Amino acid sequence: MAATDDWTLRPPYTPASDRDSFTVQLSASCHCGRVQYHLDADAPLDSKFCHCRGCQIIHVGASFQHAAIFSKASVAFTKESINNISFYSSSTRDNAYSLPCKLRCSFCGTLILDEGRNMVLLFPSLIRFDSPEARSKFQVNHHIFYGQRVVDIPDGKPKWEGLDHKSRRLDEP
Ligand SMILES: [Zn+2]
Ligand SMILES: [Zn+2]
């Protein structure tokens, strides 16, 4: 089997029960429940709103995307979920599994997360938070691709025209 065919044998696709150490701290689900995953961390490495055109179009009807960054090792899909995931690569524009790619529930269409080469970028709206404190750990740190925004969000957070720390700041005065 070629290395690229082995994606089910590594995180985030291996179930929590197959990992050496994995403590479920948060859980998430698509709308229909056929795709579910657990997190063994209670806070992301980073959290941001992305206002790029790609996110606006792919997240149908959303003006921007709330992306929370986690290591792949912190994410575990449930065993049953694997067969219900379909892939989309925004760079090659096809459905073959190749990184980076976007994951969607094949049944209800919910976007689940973006898998990058080293990290996953997931959408906190899918997580079931049991308290305001748990939710507050996902507060955004900054806005990216704010130059492509369709709505202004005057929240006092840093705003980057493109990528964070690699583009001009567009903070409100
Ligand atoms: Zn679903
Ligand atoms: Zn984006």
PDB file of N, CA, C and O and ligand atoms in Angstrom, residues 30-35 105 107-110, ligand 1:
ATOM      1  N   CYS A  30     -21.222  16.642  12.992  1.00  0.00           N
ATOM      2  CA  CYS A  30     -21.891  17.295  11.872  1.00  0.00           C
ATOM      3  C   CYS A  30     -23.387  17.384  12.190  1.00  0.00           C
ATOM      4  O   CYS A  30     -23.846  16.874  13.212  1.00  0.00           O
ATOM      5  N   HIS A  31     -24.176  17.967  11.304  1.00  0.00           N
ATOM      6  CA  HIS A  31     -25.600  18.152  11.580  1.00  0.00           C
ATOM      7  C   HIS A  31     -26.342  16.821  11.724  1.00  0.00           C
ATOM      8  O   HIS A  31     -27.166  16.656  12.611  1.00  0.00           O
ATOM      9  N   CYS A  32     -26.039  15.841  10.881  1.00  0.00           N
ATOM     10  CA  CYS A  32     -26.797  14.583  10.924  1.00  0.00           C
ATOM     11  C   CYS A  32     -26.208  13.584  11.916  1.00  0.00           C
ATOM     12  O   CYS A  32     -26.836  12.571  12.207  1.00  0.00           O
ATOM     13  N   GLY A  33     -24.999  13.832  12.409  1.00  0.00           N
ATOM     14  CA  GLY A  33     -24.395  12.958  13.406  1.00  0.00           C
ATOM     15  C   GLY A  33     -23.580  11.813  12.840  1.00  0.00           C
ATOM     16  O   GLY A  33     -23.018  11.020  13.600  1.00  0.00           O
ATOM     17  N   ARG A  34     -23.488  11.694  11.522  1.00  0.00           N
ATOM     18  CA  ARG A  34     -22.739  10.574  10.945  1.00  0.00           C
ATOM     19  C   ARG A  34     -21.227  10.782  11.006  1.00  0.00           C
ATOM     20  O   ARG A  34     -20.468   9.838  10.859  1.00  0.00           O
ATOM     21  N   VAL A  35     -20.801  12.037  11.182  1.00  0.00           N
ATOM     22  CA  VAL A  35     -19.371  12.316  11.368  1.00  0.00           C
ATOM     23  C   VAL A  35     -19.184  12.982  12.724  1.00  0.00           C
ATOM     24  O   VAL A  35     -19.792  14.016  13.012  1.00  0.00           O
ATOM     25  N   CYS A 105     -19.164  16.073   5.604  1.00  0.00           N
ATOM     26  CA  CYS A 105     -20.007  14.891   5.787  1.00  0.00           C
ATOM     27  C   CYS A 105     -20.659  14.578   4.449  1.00  0.00           C
ATOM     28  O   CYS A 105     -21.315  15.442   3.865  1.00  0.00           O
ATOM     29  N   PHE A 107     -23.134  12.839   3.837  1.00  0.00           N
ATOM     30  CA  PHE A 107     -24.594  12.721   3.912  1.00  0.00           C
ATOM     31  C   PHE A 107     -25.275  14.081   4.046  1.00  0.00           C
ATOM     32  O   PHE A 107     -26.123  14.442   3.249  1.00  0.00           O
ATOM     33  N   CYS A 108     -24.893  14.871   5.076  1.00  0.00           N
ATOM     34  CA  CYS A 108     -25.590  16.149   5.306  1.00  0.00           C
ATOM     35  C   CYS A 108     -24.837  17.347   4.754  1.00  0.00           C
ATOM     36  O   CYS A 108     -25.382  18.452   4.696  1.00  0.00           O
ATOM     37  N   GLY A 109     -23.586  17.158   4.337  1.00  0.00           N
ATOM     38  CA  GLY A 109     -22.844  18.238   3.696  1.00  0.00           C
ATOM     39  C   GLY A 109     -22.124  19.174   4.636  1.00  0.00           C
ATOM     40  O   GLY A 109     -21.427  20.078   4.177  1.00  0.00           O
ATOM     41  N   THR A 110     -22.270  18.981   5.960  1.00  0.00           N
ATOM     42  CA  THR A 110     -21.575  19.865   6.902  1.00  0.00           C
ATOM     43  C   THR A 110     -20.062  19.844   6.664  1.00  0.00           C
ATOM     44  O   THR A 110     -19.476  18.766   6.549  1.00  0.00           O
TER      45      THR A 110
HETATM   46 ZN    ZN B   1     -23.651  14.677   8.582  1.00  0.00          ZN
END
